[in-house]
Amino acid sequence: MLSNYKSIDTFLSNHYTFKRGLPWGFAIYRCSYKDDSAWNRLLQHLEERIKTDLEYNKRMDLLPHHQFVINDDVNKFNGATSHDIRDHFNTWVKDQLPQVVASPDVLEHLQSSNRGLAPEYYLGARWNFCLFVDDFCLDALEHIDSINGPVVKILSKQWGNLSPEERKYQIHPDWHDGETDDELEMVGWMYIPTCECVWWYDLLEDQTAHWDGFYLRPPQLFDGCNIVDVGKDLARIRYQS
């Protein structure tokens, strides 16, 4: 079944809330600087997968409006954790809102009527979620055999910030983040296949709350119709090679 990506259409035509001509697409953060070639290949791969997805779904009209926000600064992001990325993303979103909403009145309305939620909560994927790429993602670019190919990490802004003291937790050895052995523990990010970036964007554009319904604690990932452990996949392929 083809995806129609109507949520992206709705964003592009919503001139009551947004200024005209805004692009759609995730902000993406580079957190690993050990391999420039791998990073460039991953960016190229992401662009190619988005184009392929839109071609397949007969929505090439959306491609001219797509634009990543690339955050590539070794001094700021080398070795950054999900918490560090969320800090920066929060600041970026706060600075962006006055520039992207249709008028100061719209921003004032968002700030006063969201029932305690952040003003961007109902503004869609670009201002509530971002992607980040670390050593694991770059390693997986070469080795992972998932039918969906390489992976990136997607982060939820609305998960909230931990204090500096709260961030000093010990990650459980069976998981890629979080303290407990509970597979339902929410850690604020997860893995997604690069080939599903448009699908995820459209889903989260429609409703930020969809995150909770589709969340899988990393290293779990939806691979087609199955749930796989991408950490075990990568370890097995390294062993075989």
mmCIF file of C-alpha atoms in Angstrom:
data_model
loop_
_atom_site.group_PDB
_atom_site.id
_atom_site.type_symbol
_atom_site.label_atom_id
_atom_site.label_comp_id
_atom_site.label_asym_id
_atom_site.label_seq_id
_atom_site.Cartn_x
_atom_site.Cartn_y
_atom_site.Cartn_z
ATOM 1 C CA MET A 1 0.000 0.000 0.000
ATOM 2 C CA LEU A 2 1.337 3.431 -0.918
ATOM 3 C CA SER A 3 1.808 6.111 1.735
ATOM 4 C CA ASN A 4 0.129 9.388 0.839
ATOM 5 C CA TYR A 5 1.987 11.542 3.391
ATOM 6 C CA LYS A 6 -0.994 13.816 3.881
ATOM 7 C CA SER A 7 0.330 15.104 7.208
ATOM 8 C CA ILE A 8 3.275 16.695 5.401
ATOM 9 C CA ASP A 9 0.804 18.186 2.917
ATOM 10 C CA THR A 10 -1.173 19.680 5.788
ATOM 11 C CA PHE A 11 1.955 21.309 7.217
ATOM 12 C CA LEU A 12 2.998 22.785 3.872
ATOM 13 C CA SER A 13 -0.448 24.311 3.344
ATOM 14 C CA ASN A 14 -0.983 25.563 6.909
ATOM 15 C CA HIS A 15 -0.418 29.271 6.323
ATOM 16 C CA TYR A 16 -2.555 30.237 9.297
ATOM 17 C CA THR A 17 0.038 28.854 11.714
ATOM 18 C CA PHE A 18 3.255 28.968 9.684
ATOM 19 C CA LYS A 19 4.962 31.374 7.337
ATOM 20 C CA ARG A 20 4.864 30.390 3.681
ATOM 21 C CA GLY A 21 7.679 28.446 2.066
ATOM 22 C CA LEU A 22 8.968 26.568 5.105
ATOM 23 C CA PRO A 23 10.689 23.220 4.458
ATOM 24 C CA TRP A 24 9.901 19.903 6.094
ATOM 25 C CA GLY A 25 12.535 17.511 7.426
ATOM 26 C CA PHE A 26 14.361 16.590 10.607
ATOM 27 C CA ALA A 27 17.249 18.355 12.282
ATOM 28 C CA ILE A 28 20.140 15.881 12.395
ATOM 29 C CA TYR A 29 23.123 15.942 14.748
ATOM 30 C CA ARG A 30 26.547 14.445 14.162
ATOM 31 C CA CYS A 31 27.931 13.081 17.449
ATOM 32 C CA SER A 32 30.820 10.975 16.070
ATOM 33 C CA TYR A 33 33.892 12.453 14.405
ATOM 34 C CA LYS A 34 36.083 9.382 13.978
ATOM 35 C CA ASP A 35 35.204 8.815 10.299
ATOM 36 C CA ASP A 36 34.347 11.719 7.993
ATOM 37 C CA SER A 37 33.823 9.385 5.046
ATOM 38 C CA ALA A 38 31.232 7.300 6.907
ATOM 39 C CA TRP A 39 29.367 10.429 8.003
ATOM 40 C CA ASN A 40 29.245 11.769 4.449
ATOM 41 C CA ARG A 41 28.080 8.396 3.138
ATOM 42 C CA LEU A 42 25.322 8.274 5.735
ATOM 43 C CA LEU A 43 24.080 11.747 4.803
ATOM 44 C CA GLN A 44 24.105 10.791 1.132
ATOM 45 C CA HIS A 45 22.318 7.559 1.962
ATOM 46 C CA LEU A 46 19.612 9.440 3.883
ATOM 47 C CA GLU A 47 19.013 11.811 0.988
ATOM 48 C CA GLU A 48 18.851 8.903 -1.466
ATOM 49 C CA ARG A 49 16.445 6.922 0.706
ATOM 50 C CA ILE A 50 14.123 9.904 1.035
ATOM 51 C CA LYS A 51 14.095 10.356 -2.730
ATOM 52 C CA THR A 52 13.519 6.620 -3.279
ATOM 53 C CA ASP A 53 10.676 6.602 -0.755
ATOM 54 C CA LEU A 54 8.957 9.572 -2.386
ATOM 55 C CA GLU A 55 9.406 8.066 -5.847
ATOM 56 C CA TYR A 56 7.889 4.770 -4.740
ATOM 57 C CA ASN A 57 4.921 6.480 -3.112
ATOM 58 C CA LYS A 58 4.422 8.824 -6.077
ATOM 59 C CA ARG A 59 5.030 11.912 -3.941
ATOM 60 C CA MET A 60 8.038 13.453 -5.655
ATOM 61 C CA ASP A 61 6.225 16.778 -5.373
ATOM 62 C CA LEU A 62 7.352 16.802 -1.726
ATOM 63 C CA LEU A 63 11.081 16.497 -2.494
ATOM 64 C CA PRO A 64 11.745 20.175 -3.386
ATOM 65 C CA HIS A 65 10.326 21.135 0.014
ATOM 66 C CA HIS A 66 12.544 18.747 2.005
ATOM 67 C CA GLN A 67 15.541 20.072 3.919
ATOM 68 C CA PHE A 68 17.567 18.607 6.776
ATOM 69 C CA VAL A 69 19.000 20.923 9.422
ATOM 70 C CA ILE A 70 22.573 19.616 9.676
ATOM 71 C CA ASN A 71 24.323 20.166 13.020
ATOM 72 C CA ASP A 72 27.979 19.287 12.451
ATOM 73 C CA ASP A 73 30.323 20.958 14.944
ATOM 74 C CA VAL A 74 33.078 18.878 16.519
ATOM 75 C CA ASN A 75 33.519 21.343 19.380
ATOM 76 C CA LYS A 76 29.847 21.168 20.351
ATOM 77 C CA PHE A 77 28.724 17.649 19.529
ATOM 78 C CA ASN A 78 31.665 15.222 19.550
ATOM 79 C CA GLY A 79 30.644 12.437 21.941
ATOM 80 C CA ALA A 80 27.387 14.202 22.846
ATOM 81 C CA THR A 81 24.776 12.140 24.674
ATOM 82 C CA SER A 82 21.060 12.189 23.956
ATOM 83 C CA HIS A 83 20.714 14.587 26.895
ATOM 84 C CA ASP A 84 23.269 16.985 25.386
ATOM 85 C CA ILE A 85 21.493 16.852 22.033
ATOM 86 C CA ARG A 86 18.123 17.538 23.649
ATOM 87 C CA ASP A 87 19.606 20.584 25.404
ATOM 88 C CA HIS A 88 20.754 22.045 22.100
ATOM 89 C CA PHE A 89 17.580 21.070 20.263
ATOM 90 C CA ASN A 90 15.450 22.745 22.940
ATOM 91 C CA THR A 91 17.375 25.987 22.470
ATOM 92 C CA TRP A 92 17.192 25.767 18.676
ATOM 93 C CA VAL A 93 13.434 25.197 18.725
ATOM 94 C CA LYS A 94 12.882 28.102 21.103
ATOM 95 C CA ASP A 95 14.873 30.375 18.787
ATOM 96 C CA GLN A 96 13.086 29.034 15.698
ATOM 97 C CA LEU A 97 9.489 29.525 16.745
ATOM 98 C CA PRO A 98 9.338 33.329 16.361
ATOM 99 C CA GLN A 99 10.901 32.923 12.897
ATOM 100 C CA VAL A 100 8.553 30.238 11.565
ATOM 101 C CA VAL A 101 5.092 31.008 12.953
ATOM 102 C CA ALA A 102 2.848 33.243 10.871
ATOM 103 C CA SER A 103 2.693 36.122 13.351
ATOM 104 C CA PRO A 104 3.470 37.155 16.948
ATOM 105 C CA ASP A 105 -0.214 36.640 17.722
ATOM 106 C CA VAL A 106 0.036 32.984 16.702
ATOM 107 C CA LEU A 107 3.041 32.472 18.963
ATOM 108 C CA GLU A 108 1.280 34.177 21.861
ATOM 109 C CA HIS A 109 -1.732 31.934 21.334
ATOM 110 C CA LEU A 110 0.466 28.814 21.322
ATOM 111 C CA GLN A 111 2.205 29.904 24.500
ATOM 112 C CA SER A 112 -1.030 30.623 26.352
ATOM 113 C CA SER A 113 -3.331 27.805 25.270
ATOM 114 C CA ASN A 114 -1.350 24.562 25.349
ATOM 115 C CA ARG A 115 -2.460 23.458 28.823
ATOM 116 C CA GLY A 116 1.029 23.296 30.246
ATOM 117 C CA LEU A 117 2.599 21.786 27.125
ATOM 118 C CA ALA A 118 5.456 23.453 25.275
ATOM 119 C CA PRO A 119 4.193 25.827 22.549
ATOM 120 C CA GLU A 120 5.711 23.682 19.784
ATOM 121 C CA TYR A 121 3.888 20.523 20.916
ATOM 122 C CA TYR A 122 1.241 20.772 18.196
ATOM 123 C CA LEU A 123 3.553 22.135 15.500
ATOM 124 C CA GLY A 124 4.681 18.782 14.144
ATOM 125 C CA ALA A 125 7.789 16.702 13.687
ATOM 126 C CA ARG A 126 10.421 19.308 12.797
ATOM 127 C CA TRP A 127 10.141 21.062 16.156
ATOM 128 C CA ASN A 128 9.484 18.049 18.395
ATOM 129 C CA PHE A 129 11.867 15.365 17.126
ATOM 130 C CA CYS A 130 15.397 15.237 15.767
ATOM 131 C CA LEU A 131 17.865 12.625 14.526
ATOM 132 C CA PHE A 132 21.346 12.008 15.868
ATOM 133 C CA VAL A 133 24.208 9.847 14.650
ATOM 134 C CA ASP A 134 26.890 8.345 16.884
ATOM 135 C CA ASP A 135 29.633 5.699 16.593
ATOM 136 C CA PHE A 136 27.093 2.872 16.573
ATOM 137 C CA CYS A 137 25.156 4.347 13.649
ATOM 138 C CA LEU A 138 28.330 4.856 11.607
ATOM 139 C CA ASP A 139 29.552 1.328 12.388
ATOM 140 C CA ALA A 140 26.161 -0.086 11.445
ATOM 141 C CA LEU A 141 26.351 1.699 8.096
ATOM 142 C CA GLU A 142 28.863 -0.909 6.943
ATOM 143 C CA HIS A 143 27.840 -3.997 8.858
ATOM 144 C CA ILE A 144 24.170 -4.197 9.689
ATOM 145 C CA ASP A 145 22.151 -6.710 7.635
ATOM 146 C CA SER A 146 18.668 -5.515 8.564
ATOM 147 C CA ILE A 147 16.370 -5.623 5.550
ATOM 148 C CA ASN A 148 15.847 -1.929 6.200
ATOM 149 C CA GLY A 149 19.556 -1.128 6.054
ATOM 150 C CA PRO A 150 21.407 1.432 8.221
ATOM 151 C CA VAL A 151 19.867 3.067 11.270
ATOM 152 C CA VAL A 152 19.796 6.464 12.943
ATOM 153 C CA LYS A 153 18.604 7.547 16.360
ATOM 154 C CA ILE A 154 15.451 9.617 16.727
ATOM 155 C CA LEU A 155 14.972 11.754 19.835
ATOM 156 C CA SER A 156 11.812 13.108 21.420
ATOM 157 C CA LYS A 157 12.077 16.674 22.672
ATOM 158 C CA GLN A 158 9.004 16.302 24.848
ATOM 159 C CA TRP A 159 10.491 13.453 26.884
ATOM 160 C CA GLY A 160 11.971 16.129 29.118
ATOM 161 C CA ASN A 161 15.375 17.050 30.461
ATOM 162 C CA LEU A 162 17.294 15.337 33.231
ATOM 163 C CA SER A 163 19.311 17.408 35.669
ATOM 164 C CA PRO A 164 23.131 17.085 35.532
ATOM 165 C CA GLU A 165 22.982 14.818 38.578
ATOM 166 C CA GLU A 166 20.236 12.617 37.115
ATOM 167 C CA ARG A 167 22.320 12.047 33.980
ATOM 168 C CA LYS A 168 25.011 10.184 35.916
ATOM 169 C CA TYR A 169 23.152 6.866 35.821
ATOM 170 C CA GLN A 170 24.710 3.519 34.924
ATOM 171 C CA ILE A 171 23.285 2.123 31.685
ATOM 172 C CA HIS A 172 21.969 -1.421 32.062
ATOM 173 C CA PRO A 173 24.331 -3.798 30.180
ATOM 174 C CA ASP A 174 21.534 -5.401 28.143
ATOM 175 C CA TRP A 175 20.257 -2.088 26.779
ATOM 176 C CA HIS A 176 21.670 0.932 24.952
ATOM 177 C CA ASP A 177 20.206 3.406 27.434
ATOM 178 C CA GLY A 178 18.277 3.415 30.696
ATOM 179 C CA GLU A 179 18.946 1.996 34.139
ATOM 180 C CA THR A 180 16.531 -0.910 34.561
ATOM 181 C CA ASP A 181 15.914 -4.248 32.848
ATOM 182 C CA ASP A 182 12.364 -3.174 31.964
ATOM 183 C CA GLU A 183 11.918 -3.251 28.186
ATOM 184 C CA LEU A 184 9.244 -0.558 28.523
ATOM 185 C CA GLU A 185 11.557 1.940 30.237
ATOM 186 C CA MET A 186 11.336 5.194 28.283
ATOM 187 C CA VAL A 187 14.750 6.663 27.490
ATOM 188 C CA GLY A 188 13.643 9.450 25.152
ATOM 189 C CA TRP A 189 15.092 8.080 21.914
ATOM 190 C CA MET A 190 15.081 4.966 19.745
ATOM 191 C CA TYR A 191 16.501 3.499 16.546
ATOM 192 C CA ILE A 192 14.734 3.810 13.205
ATOM 193 C CA PRO A 193 15.787 2.484 9.782
ATOM 194 C CA THR A 194 16.987 5.198 7.434
ATOM 195 C CA CYS A 195 14.534 4.001 4.794
ATOM 196 C CA GLU A 196 11.610 4.926 7.073
ATOM 197 C CA CYS A 197 12.531 8.553 7.803
ATOM 198 C CA VAL A 198 9.700 9.962 5.687
ATOM 199 C CA TRP A 199 7.173 7.534 7.170
ATOM 200 C CA TRP A 200 8.224 8.462 10.705
ATOM 201 C CA TYR A 201 8.199 12.165 9.899
ATOM 202 C CA ASP A 202 4.681 12.001 8.500
ATOM 203 C CA LEU A 203 3.451 9.930 11.459
ATOM 204 C CA LEU A 204 4.891 12.313 14.047
ATOM 205 C CA GLU A 205 3.818 15.352 12.032
ATOM 206 C CA ASP A 206 0.243 14.202 12.478
ATOM 207 C CA GLN A 207 0.470 13.733 16.227
ATOM 208 C CA THR A 208 3.379 14.024 18.634
ATOM 209 C CA ALA A 209 1.686 11.528 20.966
ATOM 210 C CA HIS A 210 2.205 8.740 18.401
ATOM 211 C CA TRP A 211 5.706 8.446 19.871
ATOM 212 C CA ASP A 212 4.456 6.578 22.931
ATOM 213 C CA GLY A 213 2.537 4.043 20.861
ATOM 214 C CA PHE A 214 5.469 3.164 18.600
ATOM 215 C CA TYR A 215 8.342 3.446 21.076
ATOM 216 C CA LEU A 216 10.796 0.558 21.395
ATOM 217 C CA ARG A 217 13.578 0.720 23.939
ATOM 218 C CA PRO A 218 16.958 0.587 22.162
ATOM 219 C CA PRO A 219 18.559 -1.594 20.873
ATOM 220 C CA GLN A 220 15.161 -2.888 19.724
ATOM 221 C CA LEU A 221 13.911 -1.780 16.315
ATOM 222 C CA PHE A 222 11.006 -2.509 14.001
ATOM 223 C CA ASP A 223 12.461 -4.358 10.999
ATOM 224 C CA GLY A 224 9.637 -4.833 8.535
ATOM 225 C CA CYS A 225 7.047 -6.766 10.529
ATOM 226 C CA ASN A 226 9.480 -7.955 13.214
ATOM 227 C CA ILE A 227 11.231 -6.551 16.259
ATOM 228 C CA VAL A 228 14.994 -7.089 16.101
ATOM 229 C CA ASP A 229 17.963 -6.286 18.329
ATOM 230 C CA VAL A 230 20.278 -4.152 16.207
ATOM 231 C CA GLY A 231 23.079 -4.472 18.756
ATOM 232 C CA LYS A 232 23.106 -8.252 18.431
ATOM 233 C CA ASP A 233 22.859 -7.982 14.644
ATOM 234 C CA LEU A 234 25.967 -5.806 14.495
ATOM 235 C CA ALA A 235 27.915 -7.993 16.942
ATOM 236 C CA ARG A 236 27.080 -11.135 14.954
ATOM 237 C CA ILE A 237 28.125 -9.635 11.629
ATOM 238 C CA ARG A 238 31.404 -8.395 13.096
ATOM 239 C CA TYR A 239 32.087 -11.874 14.462
ATOM 240 C CA GLN A 240 31.369 -13.499 11.102
ATOM 241 C CA SER A 241 33.629 -11.079 9.278
#
